[in-house]
Amino acid sequence: MKVAKNRKMRLANISIVALTGCVLVAAGWYCLSIVVPTSKADTSSTVSRNVQISAAEPLETPSEGGTLKSTLASPLPTNATKTKGNTETNIETHMEAKESAPITNSAAVQPVIAENINQLLEKPKMENAASPKAAVPHTGKLVMLDPGHQRKGNNAPEQVGPDGQETKPKVSSGTVGVLTKKPEYVLNLEVSLLIKQELVRRGIEVAMTRESHDVDISNKQRADLSNEAGAALTVRIHADGDSSPKTKGFSVLYPSPAIASIEPIAADSKKAAVLMLEQLKRTTGTAGRGLSARSDLSGFNWSKVPVILVELGFMTNPEEDELMSEADYQQKLADSIADGIEKYLATL
């Protein structure tokens, strides 16, 4: 009897334990059915909010715009709308990444967006890479270059000026290099073309009385060309000659104020001559022969615009004759004459 009673008690205990287990399992399942949907709903809400922020603030920036990109949420994977399985894993991974880099709200992002767009639209600043002699426009300030002489002279008489009856040959072919045998009219044009090139590079308007040797233009006609063009300055280019082979050096000539017709342009002409001489001295490192006022030159006396004449040197001096045919020295002369012209134009 005792054995039977104990067996009944054991079965009763087992039943109680089993029932309790069932109750616990049922309670657990009930709790799980309540908690899981709520969690999924919260997650979906968070994801939805993140997607709305990204969609409300679209911005395409160049790869250099790393700072702006780091403030915005990285886009969700394209499969984020799928259910269960890998989708929840992708969403959780995305949410963890979001926690490590908090989302900046729209109000905070807007200044950054505006700043970056302004930077993209701003025009680049151009640097001036030109040399110290960079082009400077001189609007309305024409310079007339007059390379002296021509291949064939014209000995027909021409009145020296409007104030007298004296005449001179219209134009000659000039002197000749004692060693180089180069005609002066060739040297004058060589240097004048270099001056023109330099003036054009600086933005200065230039005209020339001749660019060929085969012309027939008198000294008065050359002055007339400058007058008609309304030149701000005429620069006549010549080389000198002398009976002594020792005579050398450049000089700058200007019209004498003693001539009545010259008086209106006398002061400006002398000013240009002074500036020209200073530049020739500085560039060549020599003193030259200085300034000379002349009243016997047709090209001066018929001029109605400021005019000067540069004597480059003496072709009758062996050393200077060769020097004036060297390319480097010719460029040096051209640069210094262009400097003198530019300095004069700056005073107008």
Coordinates of C-alpha atoms in Angstrom, one line a residue:
M1 CA 0.0 0.0 0.0
K2 CA 2.8 2.3 0.9
V3 CA 4.5 1.7 -2.4
A4 CA 1.3 2.5 -4.3
K5 CA 0.8 5.7 -2.4
N6 CA 4.3 6.9 -3.0
R7 CA 3.9 6.3 -6.7
K8 CA 0.7 8.4 -6.8
M9 CA 2.5 11.2 -5.0
R10 CA 5.4 11.1 -7.5
L11 CA 3.0 11.2 -10.5
A12 CA 1.2 14.1 -8.9
N13 CA 4.4 16.1 -8.5
I14 CA 5.5 15.4 -12.0
S15 CA 2.1 16.6 -13.3
I16 CA 2.4 19.8 -11.2
V17 CA 5.9 20.5 -12.6
A18 CA 4.7 19.8 -16.1
L19 CA 1.7 22.1 -15.7
T20 CA 3.9 24.8 -14.3
G21 CA 6.3 24.5 -17.2
C22 CA 3.4 24.7 -19.7
V23 CA 2.1 27.8 -18.0
L24 CA 5.6 29.4 -18.1
V25 CA 6.0 28.5 -21.8
A26 CA 2.6 29.9 -22.6
A27 CA 3.3 33.1 -20.6
G28 CA 6.7 33.4 -22.4
W29 CA 5.1 33.0 -25.8
Y30 CA 2.5 35.6 -25.0
C31 CA 5.1 38.1 -24.0
L32 CA 7.1 37.4 -27.0
S33 CA 4.1 38.0 -29.3
I34 CA 3.6 41.4 -27.7
V35 CA 7.3 42.6 -27.5
V36 CA 8.5 41.6 -31.0
P37 CA 5.9 43.5 -33.1
T38 CA 6.5 46.6 -31.0
S39 CA 10.3 46.4 -31.5
K40 CA 9.8 45.9 -35.3
A41 CA 7.5 48.8 -35.5
D42 CA 10.0 51.0 -33.7
T43 CA 12.8 49.9 -36.0
S44 CA 10.7 50.5 -39.1
S45 CA 9.8 54.0 -37.8
T46 CA 13.4 54.9 -37.2
V47 CA 14.4 53.6 -40.7
S48 CA 11.6 55.5 -42.3
R49 CA 12.7 58.7 -40.5
N50 CA 16.2 58.2 -41.7
V51 CA 15.1 57.7 -45.3
Q52 CA 13.0 60.8 -45.2
I53 CA 16.0 62.9 -44.0
S54 CA 18.2 61.6 -46.9
A55 CA 15.4 62.2 -49.4
A56 CA 14.6 65.7 -48.1
E57 CA 18.3 66.7 -48.3
P58 CA 19.6 65.3 -51.6
L59 CA 23.1 66.7 -52.6
E60 CA 25.5 65.7 -55.2
T61 CA 29.0 66.9 -54.5
P62 CA 32.3 66.3 -56.1
S63 CA 34.5 63.7 -54.6
E64 CA 36.6 66.5 -52.9
G65 CA 33.6 67.5 -50.8
G66 CA 34.3 65.0 -48.1
T67 CA 33.3 67.3 -45.2
L68 CA 29.8 67.8 -46.5
K69 CA 29.3 64.1 -47.3
S70 CA 30.3 63.0 -43.8
T71 CA 27.5 65.1 -42.2
L72 CA 24.8 63.3 -44.2
A73 CA 23.4 59.8 -43.6
S74 CA 24.8 57.1 -45.8
P75 CA 22.0 55.7 -48.0
L76 CA 20.2 52.6 -47.0
P77 CA 20.8 49.3 -48.9
T78 CA 18.5 49.0 -51.9
N79 CA 17.0 45.8 -50.4
A80 CA 16.0 47.5 -47.1
T81 CA 12.2 47.2 -47.9
K82 CA 12.4 43.3 -48.0
T83 CA 11.0 41.4 -45.0
K84 CA 12.8 39.2 -42.5
G85 CA 16.1 37.4 -43.0
N86 CA 19.0 39.4 -44.2
T87 CA 16.9 42.5 -44.3
E88 CA 16.8 42.9 -40.5
T89 CA 20.5 42.3 -40.3
N90 CA 21.2 45.0 -42.9
I91 CA 18.9 47.4 -41.1
E92 CA 20.6 46.7 -37.8
T93 CA 24.0 47.1 -39.3
H94 CA 22.9 50.4 -40.9
M95 CA 21.5 51.6 -37.5
E96 CA 24.8 50.8 -35.8
A97 CA 26.7 52.8 -38.3
K98 CA 24.2 55.7 -37.8
E99 CA 24.8 55.7 -34.1
S100 CA 28.6 56.0 -34.6
A101 CA 28.0 59.0 -36.9
P102 CA 24.9 60.9 -35.6
I103 CA 22.6 62.5 -38.2
T104 CA 22.8 66.3 -38.5
N105 CA 19.4 67.9 -38.7
S106 CA 18.2 69.8 -41.8
A107 CA 18.7 73.2 -40.2
A108 CA 22.3 72.5 -39.4
V109 CA 23.1 71.0 -42.8
Q110 CA 21.6 73.9 -44.8
P111 CA 24.5 76.4 -44.1
V112 CA 27.0 73.7 -45.1
I113 CA 25.2 73.0 -48.3
A114 CA 25.0 76.7 -49.2
E115 CA 28.7 77.2 -48.4
N116 CA 29.8 74.3 -50.6
I117 CA 27.5 75.4 -53.5
N118 CA 28.9 78.9 -53.3
Q119 CA 32.4 77.5 -53.4
L120 CA 31.6 75.5 -56.5
L121 CA 30.0 78.4 -58.3
E122 CA 32.7 80.9 -57.3
K123 CA 34.8 81.9 -60.3
P124 CA 38.5 81.0 -59.9
K125 CA 40.9 83.9 -59.3
M126 CA 43.3 84.3 -62.2
E127 CA 46.9 84.8 -61.2
N128 CA 49.0 87.2 -63.2
A129 CA 51.9 85.1 -64.5
A130 CA 53.2 87.9 -66.7
S131 CA 56.7 89.3 -66.4
P132 CA 57.3 92.7 -64.7
K133 CA 56.8 94.2 -68.2
A134 CA 53.3 92.8 -68.4
A135 CA 51.0 94.2 -71.0
V136 CA 49.3 97.5 -69.9
P137 CA 46.6 99.0 -72.2
H138 CA 47.2 102.6 -73.3
T139 CA 43.9 103.3 -75.0
G140 CA 44.1 106.1 -77.5
K141 CA 47.8 106.6 -77.2
L142 CA 49.3 105.7 -80.5
V143 CA 53.1 105.6 -81.0
M144 CA 54.5 106.1 -84.4
L145 CA 57.9 104.5 -85.1
D146 CA 59.9 106.0 -88.0
P147 CA 62.8 103.8 -89.1
G148 CA 65.0 106.4 -90.8
H149 CA 66.0 106.4 -94.5
Q150 CA 65.2 103.9 -97.2
R151 CA 67.0 101.8 -99.8
K152 CA 67.1 104.6 -102.5
G153 CA 67.4 108.2 -101.5
N154 CA 65.4 111.0 -103.0
N155 CA 67.4 114.1 -103.5
A156 CA 64.6 116.3 -104.7
P157 CA 64.4 119.4 -102.5
E158 CA 62.0 119.7 -99.7
Q159 CA 61.2 122.7 -97.5
V160 CA 62.8 122.2 -94.1
G161 CA 59.9 123.6 -92.3
P162 CA 56.8 125.9 -92.5
D163 CA 58.7 128.9 -91.0
G164 CA 61.3 129.3 -93.7
Q165 CA 62.4 128.8 -97.3
E166 CA 65.4 126.6 -96.6
T167 CA 65.3 123.2 -98.4
K168 CA 67.0 119.9 -98.0
P169 CA 66.9 116.6 -100.0
K170 CA 63.7 114.8 -99.2
V171 CA 65.4 111.7 -97.9
S172 CA 68.7 109.9 -98.1
S173 CA 69.8 106.2 -97.7
G174 CA 71.9 107.0 -94.6
T175 CA 75.4 105.9 -93.6
V176 CA 77.0 102.4 -93.8
G177 CA 78.7 100.3 -91.2
V178 CA 82.5 100.6 -91.4
L179 CA 83.0 96.9 -90.6
T180 CA 79.6 95.2 -91.1
K181 CA 79.0 97.1 -94.4
K182 CA 75.4 97.1 -93.3
P183 CA 73.4 100.1 -94.6
E184 CA 71.9 102.4 -91.9
Y185 CA 68.4 101.9 -93.3
V186 CA 68.6 98.2 -92.7
L187 CA 69.8 98.6 -89.1
N188 CA 67.1 101.2 -88.4
L189 CA 64.4 98.9 -89.5
E190 CA 65.8 95.9 -87.6
V191 CA 65.7 97.7 -84.3
S192 CA 62.4 99.4 -85.1
L193 CA 60.7 96.1 -85.6
L194 CA 62.0 94.8 -82.3
I195 CA 60.7 98.0 -80.6
K196 CA 57.3 97.4 -82.2
Q197 CA 57.2 93.8 -81.0
E198 CA 58.0 94.9 -77.5
L199 CA 55.4 97.7 -77.5
V200 CA 52.7 95.4 -78.8
R201 CA 53.5 92.9 -76.0
R202 CA 52.9 95.7 -73.5
G203 CA 49.5 96.6 -75.0
I204 CA 50.7 99.8 -76.7
E205 CA 49.2 100.7 -80.0
V206 CA 51.9 101.1 -82.7
A207 CA 52.2 102.3 -86.3
M208 CA 55.2 102.5 -88.5
T209 CA 56.1 104.9 -91.4
R210 CA 57.7 101.9 -93.2
E211 CA 58.2 98.2 -92.8
S212 CA 60.0 97.8 -96.0
H213 CA 63.2 99.2 -97.6
D214 CA 61.7 99.8 -101.0
V215 CA 59.6 102.9 -100.2
D216 CA 59.8 106.6 -101.2
I217 CA 58.7 108.6 -98.2
S218 CA 60.2 112.0 -97.6
N219 CA 60.9 113.4 -94.1
K220 CA 58.0 115.8 -94.3
Q221 CA 55.7 113.0 -95.4
R222 CA 56.8 110.9 -92.4
A223 CA 55.8 113.8 -90.1
D224 CA 52.5 114.1 -92.0
L225 CA 51.8 110.4 -91.3
S226 CA 52.2 111.0 -87.5
N227 CA 50.1 114.2 -87.6
E228 CA 47.2 112.5 -89.5
A229 CA 47.3 109.5 -87.1
G230 CA 47.2 111.8 -84.1
A231 CA 50.2 110.0 -82.5
A232 CA 50.9 110.6 -78.8
L233 CA 54.5 110.4 -79.7
T234 CA 56.7 109.9 -82.7
V235 CA 60.0 108.1 -82.2
R236 CA 62.5 108.3 -85.1
I237 CA 65.2 105.6 -85.2
H238 CA 68.6 106.4 -86.8
A239 CA 72.3 105.6 -86.5
D240 CA 75.0 108.2 -86.6
G241 CA 78.2 108.7 -88.6
D242 CA 81.3 110.8 -88.2
S243 CA 84.6 111.5 -89.9
S244 CA 86.4 110.2 -86.8
P245 CA 86.3 106.5 -86.2
K246 CA 86.7 107.2 -82.4
T247 CA 83.4 109.0 -82.0
K248 CA 80.7 106.7 -80.5
G249 CA 77.7 106.7 -78.2
F250 CA 73.9 107.0 -78.5
S251 CA 72.1 110.3 -78.2
V252 CA 68.5 111.6 -78.2
L253 CA 67.5 114.6 -80.3
Y254 CA 64.4 116.7 -79.8
P255 CA 62.9 119.8 -81.7
S256 CA 64.3 123.2 -80.7
P257 CA 61.7 125.4 -79.0
A258 CA 63.3 128.3 -81.0
I259 CA 61.2 127.3 -84.0
A260 CA 57.8 129.0 -83.8
S261 CA 55.9 126.1 -85.4
I262 CA 57.5 123.7 -82.8
E263 CA 56.5 125.6 -79.7
P264 CA 53.2 123.7 -79.0
I265 CA 55.1 120.4 -78.9
A266 CA 58.5 121.5 -77.6
A267 CA 58.0 120.9 -73.9
D268 CA 56.4 117.4 -74.3
S269 CA 59.1 116.5 -76.9
K270 CA 61.9 117.4 -74.5
K271 CA 60.2 115.5 -71.7
A272 CA 60.1 112.4 -73.8
A273 CA 63.7 112.9 -74.8
V274 CA 64.8 113.1 -71.2
L275 CA 62.9 110.0 -70.2
M276 CA 64.3 108.1 -73.2
L277 CA 67.9 109.1 -72.4
E278 CA 67.5 107.9 -68.8
Q279 CA 66.4 104.5 -70.0
L280 CA 69.1 104.1 -72.5
K281 CA 71.7 104.9 -69.9
R282 CA 70.2 102.5 -67.4
T283 CA 69.9 99.6 -69.9
T284 CA 73.3 100.0 -71.7
G285 CA 75.3 101.0 -68.6
T286 CA 76.9 103.9 -70.6
A287 CA 76.4 107.6 -70.5
G288 CA 75.9 108.2 -74.2
R289 CA 76.3 111.6 -75.7
G290 CA 73.3 113.2 -74.1
L291 CA 70.5 115.4 -75.5
S292 CA 70.5 117.7 -78.5
A293 CA 67.9 120.3 -79.5
R294 CA 67.7 120.6 -83.3
S295 CA 66.1 123.1 -85.6
D296 CA 67.3 121.8 -89.0
L297 CA 65.4 118.5 -89.2
S298 CA 62.4 118.4 -91.6
G299 CA 60.9 115.5 -89.6
F300 CA 60.8 117.7 -86.5
N301 CA 59.8 121.0 -88.0
W302 CA 56.7 119.7 -89.8
S303 CA 55.5 117.7 -86.8
K304 CA 52.4 118.7 -84.9
V305 CA 52.8 115.9 -82.3
P306 CA 55.6 115.3 -79.8
V307 CA 58.6 113.8 -81.6
I308 CA 62.1 112.6 -80.7
L309 CA 65.0 111.0 -82.6
V310 CA 67.2 108.3 -81.2
E311 CA 70.7 107.9 -82.6
L312 CA 71.6 104.3 -81.7
G313 CA 75.3 104.8 -82.1
F314 CA 78.0 105.5 -84.7
M315 CA 78.3 103.1 -87.5
T316 CA 81.6 104.7 -88.3
N317 CA 83.1 103.4 -85.1
P318 CA 84.3 99.8 -85.7
E319 CA 83.4 98.5 -82.2
E320 CA 80.0 100.1 -82.0
D321 CA 79.2 99.2 -85.6
E322 CA 79.6 95.5 -84.8
L323 CA 77.9 95.9 -81.4
M324 CA 74.7 97.4 -83.0
S325 CA 74.4 94.3 -85.3
E326 CA 74.5 91.8 -82.4
A327 CA 71.0 90.4 -81.6
D328 CA 71.4 90.7 -77.8
Y329 CA 72.4 94.4 -78.0
Q330 CA 69.6 95.2 -80.5
Q331 CA 67.1 93.7 -78.1
K332 CA 68.6 95.7 -75.3
L333 CA 68.2 98.9 -77.3
A334 CA 64.6 98.0 -78.2
D335 CA 63.7 97.2 -74.6
S336 CA 65.2 100.5 -73.3
I337 CA 63.4 102.5 -76.0
A338 CA 60.2 100.8 -75.2
D339 CA 60.7 101.6 -71.5
G340 CA 61.2 105.3 -72.4
I341 CA 58.1 105.3 -74.5
E342 CA 56.0 103.7 -71.8
K343 CA 57.3 106.1 -69.2
Y344 CA 56.4 109.0 -71.3
L345 CA 52.9 107.7 -72.1
A346 CA 52.3 107.2 -68.3
T347 CA 52.7 111.0 -67.9
L348 CA 49.9 111.8 -70.3

